[in-house]
CSV table of C-alpha atoms and ligand atoms in Angstrom, one decimal:
chain,number,residue,atom,x,y,z
A,15,MET,CA,2.4,29.2,12.7
A,16,VAL,CA,1.4,25.6,13.5
A,17,VAL,CA,2.8,22.7,11.6
A,18,ARG,CA,0.3,19.8,11.5
A,19,PHE,CA,1.2,16.3,10.3
A,20,TRP,CA,-1.5,14.4,8.4
A,21,GLY,CA,0.8,11.7,6.9
A,22,THR,CA,4.3,10.8,8.0
A,23,ARG,CA,5.1,7.4,6.5
A,24,GLY,CA,7.4,6.9,3.6
A,25,SER,CA,6.8,5.1,0.4
A,26,ILE,CA,3.5,3.4,1.1
A,27,PRO,CA,0.8,3.8,3.8
A,28,VAL,CA,0.8,1.2,6.5
A,29,ALA,CA,-1.8,0.1,9.1
A,30,LEU,CA,-1.4,-1.1,12.6
A,31,THR,CA,-2.1,-4.9,12.6
A,32,ALA,CA,-3.9,-7.0,15.1
A,33,PRO,CA,-0.6,-8.4,16.5
A,34,ASP,CA,0.7,-4.8,16.9
A,35,VAL,CA,-2.4,-3.8,18.9
A,36,LYS,CA,-2.1,-6.9,21.1
A,37,ARG,CA,1.6,-6.3,21.8
A,38,LYS,CA,0.8,-2.7,22.9
A,39,LEU,CA,-2.1,-3.9,25.1
A,40,VAL,CA,0.0,-6.7,26.7
A,41,SER,CA,2.8,-4.2,27.5
A,42,ALA,CA,0.4,-1.7,29.0
A,43,LEU,CA,-1.4,-4.3,31.1
A,44,VAL,CA,1.8,-5.7,32.5
A,45,LYS,CA,3.0,-2.2,33.4
A,46,ALA,CA,-0.4,-1.5,35.1
A,47,ALA,CA,-0.3,-4.6,37.2
A,48,GLY,CA,-1.1,-3.9,40.9
A,49,ARG,CA,-2.3,-0.4,40.1
A,50,ASN,CA,-5.8,0.6,40.9
A,51,LEU,CA,-6.8,2.1,37.5
A,52,ASP,CA,-10.6,1.8,38.1
A,53,THR,CA,-11.7,5.1,36.5
A,54,PRO,CA,-11.1,6.4,32.9
A,55,GLU,CA,-9.3,9.5,34.5
A,56,LYS,CA,-6.8,7.4,36.5
A,57,ALA,CA,-6.2,5.2,33.4
A,58,ARG,CA,-5.7,8.2,31.1
A,59,ALA,CA,-3.2,9.8,33.6
A,60,PHE,CA,-1.3,6.5,33.8
A,61,VAL,CA,-1.2,6.2,30.0
A,62,ASP,CA,0.0,9.8,29.6
A,63,ALA,CA,2.6,9.7,32.3
A,64,GLU,CA,4.0,6.2,32.4
A,65,LEU,CA,3.8,4.4,29.1
A,66,ASP,CA,6.4,4.7,26.3
A,67,PHE,CA,5.2,6.5,23.2
A,68,ALA,CA,5.4,3.3,21.2
A,69,VAL,CA,3.0,1.6,23.6
A,70,SER,CA,0.5,4.4,24.1
A,71,HIS,CA,0.6,5.9,20.5
A,72,THR,CA,1.4,5.0,17.0
A,73,PHE,CA,3.5,7.0,14.5
A,74,GLY,CA,0.8,6.4,12.1
A,75,GLY,CA,0.4,5.0,8.6
A,76,ASN,CA,-0.6,7.7,6.1
A,77,SER,CA,1.9,8.8,3.5
A,78,SER,CA,3.3,12.4,3.3
A,79,CYS,CA,1.0,15.3,3.9
A,80,VAL,CA,1.9,18.2,6.1
A,81,GLU,CA,-0.2,21.4,6.8
A,82,LEU,CA,1.3,24.8,7.6
A,83,ASP,CA,-1.4,26.7,9.5
A,84,THR,CA,-0.5,30.4,9.2
A,85,GLY,CA,-3.7,31.6,10.9
A,86,GLY,CA,-4.8,33.0,7.5
A,87,PRO,CA,-7.9,32.0,5.6
A,88,ASP,CA,-6.2,29.8,3.0
A,89,TYR,CA,-4.9,26.3,3.7
A,90,VAL,CA,-1.2,25.5,2.9
A,91,LEU,CA,0.0,21.9,2.4
A,92,CYS,CA,3.1,20.1,1.5
A,93,ASP,CA,2.4,17.0,-0.6
A,94,LEU,CA,-0.8,15.0,-1.2
A,95,GLY,CA,0.0,11.5,0.2
A,96,SER,CA,-2.8,9.5,1.7
A,97,GLY,CA,-2.8,11.8,4.7
A,98,ALA,CA,-4.6,14.3,2.4
A,99,ARG,CA,-7.7,12.2,2.6
A,100,VAL,CA,-8.0,12.6,6.4
A,101,PHE,CA,-7.1,16.3,6.1
A,102,GLY,CA,-9.8,16.9,3.4
A,103,ASN,CA,-12.5,15.2,5.6
A,104,HIS,CA,-11.4,17.3,8.5
A,105,VAL,CA,-11.9,20.5,6.4
A,106,LEU,CA,-15.4,19.4,5.3
A,107,ALA,CA,-16.4,18.7,8.9
A,108,SER,CA,-15.0,22.0,10.2
A,109,ARG,CA,-15.5,24.5,7.4
A,110,GLY,CA,-18.2,23.0,5.2
A,111,PRO,CA,-18.1,21.8,1.6
A,112,SER,CA,-17.0,24.9,-0.4
A,113,GLY,CA,-15.4,28.3,-0.4
A,114,GLN,CA,-11.9,27.1,0.5
A,115,THR,CA,-8.6,27.8,-1.1
A,116,PHE,CA,-5.7,25.2,-0.8
A,117,HIS,CA,-2.1,26.0,-1.7
A,118,VAL,CA,-0.2,22.7,-2.2
A,119,PHE,CA,3.6,22.6,-2.6
A,120,MET,CA,4.7,19.3,-4.2
A,121,SER,CA,8.1,17.8,-3.4
A,122,HIS,CA,7.7,15.4,-6.4
A,123,VAL,CA,5.1,13.2,-8.0
A,124,HIS,CA,6.1,9.7,-6.7
A,125,TRP,CA,3.0,7.8,-5.9
A,126,ASP,CA,3.2,8.1,-2.1
A,127,HIS,CA,3.1,11.9,-2.5
A,128,ILE,CA,0.1,12.2,-4.8
A,129,MET,CA,-2.0,9.1,-3.9
A,130,GLY,CA,-4.3,11.1,-1.5
A,131,PHE,CA,-5.6,13.4,-4.2
A,132,PRO,CA,-8.2,11.1,-5.7
A,133,PHE,CA,-9.7,10.8,-2.1
A,134,PHE,CA,-9.4,14.5,-1.3
A,135,MET,CA,-13.1,15.4,-1.1
A,136,PRO,CA,-12.8,19.2,-1.4
A,137,ALA,CA,-11.4,18.7,-4.9
A,138,TYR,CA,-14.7,17.2,-6.1
A,139,LEU,CA,-16.8,20.1,-4.7
A,140,PRO,CA,-17.5,23.3,-6.8
A,141,GLY,CA,-16.6,26.5,-5.1
A,142,ASN,CA,-13.2,25.2,-3.8
A,143,ARG,CA,-9.9,26.2,-5.4
A,144,VAL,CA,-6.8,24.0,-5.3
A,145,ARG,CA,-3.5,25.5,-6.5
A,146,ILE,CA,-0.8,22.9,-6.9
A,147,TYR,CA,2.7,24.3,-7.1
A,148,GLY,CA,5.7,22.3,-8.3
A,149,ALA,CA,8.9,22.5,-10.3
A,150,HIS,CA,8.4,19.3,-12.3
A,151,ALA,CA,7.3,19.5,-15.9
A,152,VAL,CA,5.2,16.3,-15.4
A,153,LEU,CA,3.3,17.7,-12.4
A,154,GLU,CA,-0.1,18.0,-14.1
A,155,GLU,CA,0.3,14.8,-16.2
A,156,ALA,CA,1.0,12.7,-13.1
A,157,PHE,CA,-2.1,13.9,-11.3
A,158,ARG,CA,-4.3,13.4,-14.4
A,159,ARG,CA,-2.9,9.9,-15.0
A,160,GLN,CA,-3.6,8.6,-11.5
A,161,ASN,CA,-7.3,9.7,-11.8
A,162,ALA,CA,-7.7,8.0,-15.2
A,163,ALA,CA,-9.1,4.7,-16.3
A,164,PRO,CA,-8.2,1.8,-15.9
A,165,SER,CA,-6.6,2.8,-12.6
A,166,PHE,CA,-9.4,5.0,-11.1
A,167,PRO,CA,-13.2,5.2,-11.7
A,168,VAL,CA,-13.6,9.0,-11.5
A,169,ASP,CA,-11.7,11.0,-14.2
A,170,PHE,CA,-9.8,14.1,-13.2
A,171,SER,CA,-12.1,16.2,-15.5
A,172,ARG,CA,-15.0,15.3,-13.2
A,173,MET,CA,-13.5,17.0,-10.2
A,174,GLY,CA,-15.6,20.0,-9.5
A,175,ALA,CA,-13.2,22.4,-7.8
A,176,THR,CA,-11.0,24.8,-9.7
A,177,ILE,CA,-7.7,23.0,-9.9
A,178,GLU,CA,-4.6,24.9,-11.1
A,179,PHE,CA,-1.1,23.7,-11.6
A,180,VAL,CA,1.4,26.5,-10.9
A,181,PRO,CA,5.0,26.0,-12.1
A,182,ILE,CA,7.7,27.4,-9.8
A,183,GLU,CA,11.4,27.8,-10.3
A,184,PRO,CA,13.9,26.6,-7.7
A,185,GLU,CA,16.0,29.2,-5.8
A,186,ARG,CA,13.4,32.0,-6.5
A,187,GLU,CA,11.5,33.7,-3.7
A,188,TYR,CA,7.7,33.7,-3.9
A,189,ASP,CA,5.1,35.3,-1.6
A,190,ILE,CA,2.1,32.9,-1.4
A,191,ALA,CA,-0.6,32.7,1.2
A,192,SER,CA,1.3,35.1,3.6
A,193,LEU,CA,4.4,32.9,3.4
A,194,ARG,CA,7.7,33.6,1.8
A,195,VAL,CA,8.6,30.4,-0.1
A,196,ARG,CA,11.8,29.1,-1.8
A,197,ALA,CA,12.2,25.7,-3.4
A,198,LYS,CA,15.5,23.8,-3.7
A,199,ARG,CA,16.3,20.9,-6.0
A,200,GLN,CA,17.3,17.7,-4.1
A,201,ARG,CA,19.0,14.4,-5.0
A,202,HIS,CA,16.3,11.8,-5.7
A,203,SER,CA,15.1,9.6,-8.6
A,204,GLY,CA,13.5,12.1,-11.0
A,205,ASP,CA,14.5,15.0,-8.7
A,206,SER,CA,12.6,16.2,-5.7
A,207,TYR,CA,12.3,19.7,-4.2
A,208,GLY,CA,12.5,20.9,-0.7
A,209,TYR,CA,10.7,24.1,0.5
A,210,ARG,CA,11.7,26.7,2.9
A,211,PHE,CA,8.8,28.8,4.3
A,212,SER,CA,9.1,31.9,6.4
A,213,SER,CA,6.5,34.0,8.1
A,214,ALA,CA,6.6,36.5,11.0
A,215,GLY,CA,10.2,35.7,11.8
A,216,LYS,CA,9.7,31.9,11.9
A,217,SER,CA,10.9,29.4,9.3
A,218,VAL,CA,10.0,25.8,8.4
A,219,VAL,CA,11.9,23.6,6.0
A,220,TYR,CA,10.2,20.7,4.4
A,221,SER,CA,12.8,18.4,2.9
A,222,THR,CA,11.8,14.9,2.1
A,223,ASP,CA,12.8,12.3,-0.4
A,224,SER,CA,16.3,13.7,-0.5
A,225,GLU,CA,19.6,11.8,-0.5
A,226,HIS,CA,22.7,13.6,0.7
A,227,ALA,CA,26.3,12.9,-0.2
A,228,LEU,CA,28.1,14.7,2.6
A,229,THR,CA,31.4,14.2,0.6
A,230,ASP,CA,30.1,16.7,-1.9
A,231,LEU,CA,31.1,19.9,0.0
A,232,ASP,CA,29.3,22.3,-2.3
A,233,GLU,CA,26.1,20.4,-2.1
A,234,THR,CA,26.4,20.1,1.7
A,235,ALA,CA,27.1,23.9,1.9
A,236,SER,CA,24.0,24.6,-0.1
A,237,PHE,CA,21.8,22.5,2.2
A,238,VAL,CA,23.3,24.1,5.3
A,239,GLU,CA,22.4,27.5,3.8
A,240,PHE,CA,18.9,26.2,3.0
A,241,PHE,CA,18.4,24.9,6.6
A,242,ARG,CA,20.2,28.0,8.2
A,243,GLY,CA,18.6,28.9,11.5
A,244,ALA,CA,15.3,27.2,10.7
A,245,ASP,CA,12.8,26.7,13.6
A,246,VAL,CA,12.0,23.2,12.3
A,247,VAL,CA,13.5,21.1,9.6
A,248,ILE,CA,11.2,18.3,8.5
A,249,PHE,CA,13.7,15.7,7.2
A,250,ASP,CA,13.7,12.5,5.3
A,251,ALA,CA,15.1,10.1,7.9
A,252,MET,CA,13.9,6.9,6.3
A,253,TYR,CA,17.1,5.0,6.9
A,254,SER,CA,19.6,4.5,9.7
A,255,LEU,CA,23.1,5.6,8.8
A,256,ALA,CA,24.2,1.9,8.2
A,257,ASP,CA,21.3,1.4,5.7
A,258,ALA,CA,22.0,4.7,4.0
A,259,ILE,CA,25.7,4.0,3.3
A,260,SER,CA,25.4,0.3,2.5
A,261,VAL,CA,22.7,-1.5,0.7
A,262,LYS,CA,20.4,1.5,0.3
A,263,ALA,CA,22.9,4.0,-1.0
A,264,ASP,CA,21.5,5.6,-4.2
A,265,TRP,CA,17.9,4.7,-3.2
A,266,GLY,CA,17.1,8.4,-2.9
A,267,HIS,CA,16.6,8.8,0.9
A,268,SER,CA,18.6,10.0,3.9
A,269,SER,CA,19.3,9.1,7.5
A,270,ASN,CA,18.7,10.4,11.0
A,271,ILE,CA,22.5,11.0,11.4
A,272,VAL,CA,22.8,13.1,8.3
A,273,GLY,CA,19.8,15.1,9.5
A,274,VAL,CA,21.6,15.8,12.8
A,275,GLU,CA,24.8,16.8,11.0
A,276,LEU,CA,23.2,19.2,8.6
A,277,CYS,CA,21.0,20.8,11.2
A,278,GLN,CA,23.9,21.2,13.6
A,279,MET,CA,26.0,22.9,10.8
A,280,ALA,CA,22.9,25.1,10.0
A,281,GLU,CA,22.2,25.9,13.7
A,282,ALA,CA,18.6,24.9,13.2
A,283,ARG,CA,16.4,24.6,16.3
A,284,GLN,CA,14.5,21.4,15.7
A,285,LEU,CA,15.0,18.4,13.5
A,286,CYS,CA,11.8,16.5,12.9
A,287,LEU,CA,12.4,12.9,11.6
A,288,PHE,CA,9.9,12.2,8.8
A,289,HIS,CA,9.0,9.8,5.9
A,290,HIS,CA,9.4,6.7,8.2
A,291,GLU,CA,10.4,3.4,6.8
A,292,PRO,CA,7.2,1.3,6.2
A,293,VAL,CA,8.8,-1.9,7.7
A,294,HIS,CA,9.5,-0.1,11.0
A,295,ALA,CA,7.1,-0.8,13.8
A,296,ASP,CA,6.5,2.0,16.3
A,297,GLU,CA,9.1,0.5,18.7
A,298,ALA,CA,11.8,0.7,15.9
A,299,ILE,CA,10.9,4.4,15.1
A,300,GLU,CA,11.0,5.2,18.8
A,301,ARG,CA,14.4,3.5,19.1
A,302,LEU,CA,15.7,5.5,16.1
A,303,LEU,CA,14.5,8.7,17.8
A,304,THR,CA,16.3,7.8,21.1
A,305,GLU,CA,19.5,7.0,19.2
A,306,THR,CA,19.3,10.2,17.2
A,307,ARG,CA,18.9,12.3,20.4
A,308,ARG,CA,21.9,10.5,21.9
A,309,PHE,CA,23.9,11.1,18.8
A,310,GLU,CA,23.0,14.8,18.9
A,311,GLU,CA,24.1,15.0,22.6
A,312,ILE,CA,27.5,13.4,22.1
A,313,THR,CA,28.3,15.5,19.0
A,314,ARG,CA,26.9,18.8,20.3
A,315,GLY,CA,30.1,20.3,21.5
A,316,ASP,CA,29.6,23.9,22.5
A,317,ARG,CA,26.6,24.4,20.2
A,318,LYS,CA,23.1,25.1,21.4
A,319,PRO,CA,21.1,21.9,21.8
A,320,LEU,CA,19.2,20.7,18.7
A,321,LEU,CA,15.7,19.5,19.6
A,322,VAL,CA,15.0,16.1,17.9
A,323,THR,CA,11.5,14.9,17.3
A,324,ALA,CA,9.9,12.2,15.2
A,325,ALA,CA,6.7,13.2,13.3
A,326,TYR,CA,3.5,11.1,13.8
A,327,ASP,CA,0.1,11.4,12.2
A,328,GLY,CA,-1.7,14.0,14.3
A,329,MET,CA,1.3,15.7,15.7
A,330,GLU,CA,1.4,19.5,15.9
A,331,ILE,CA,4.4,21.8,16.3
A,332,GLY,CA,3.6,25.3,17.4
A,333,LEU,CA,6.0,28.1,16.5
B,412,ZN,ZN1,8.3,9.4,-0.6
B,413,ZN,ZN1,10.2,9.7,-3.8
């Protein structure tokens, strides 16, 4: 299984600005001073080996959309944030306009998680099938409303693909697209649902837009059980711990620190920080990642190391 990230930003898409690009260029040029980088090959090797991630890359700006590539014929996605636009164009370019089936598991219907659908080209093309799974009663209504006048020019009824809304119940096991799937209700405004996917002995948890009260021991135990032994936990780490327990308590999101604690208790293998705060520049997200790794190290005790990564648009995790 390969996990592929098409959108990793929380709440609203963001773009790199001209000052951002200039800051990266200036850092790279200063670091390259005195080096004889007179061919693209030498320059590329320098960029790969010697520049910080925040200088040579960007975490990216699209909102939540994650693909689980099982190697099967159907596509599997979590959420349809603005990253779904880029994913849809990739599908058209690589597999052509029709004949595809998409299984989409929705955490919830907040705008940042559905806003890519009006720009998801395969949904307009006859011969494609889109099955949208979710536990919210308002699932279909939310999608229809965002494609309706006066907010959007093309009505939902004019989308040419076969689009089905499939209700699922939390805490029940389903077999869909060669994956075993279970949903879990999470603490968030209007509720959100996390998903645990398993296939061929590997498991991935997608848990975004979820606030945790570690003081609630039953709730904590239920998440530890949900994350138990997962190969990857994709986790809402929008806030730092200080944010999460002060001004932004009850805003429905979690922190990097809570992610480490839950994954350590669950003996998960990898924590992948996700749903990045839109005000954070690349340097701030990289700093959060470094701090999270340090926190994992000093709290590890005699447990196995927990790998900590931060998702970026275009990142792949092979399992
Ligand atoms: Zn969100
Ligand atoms: Zn939300």
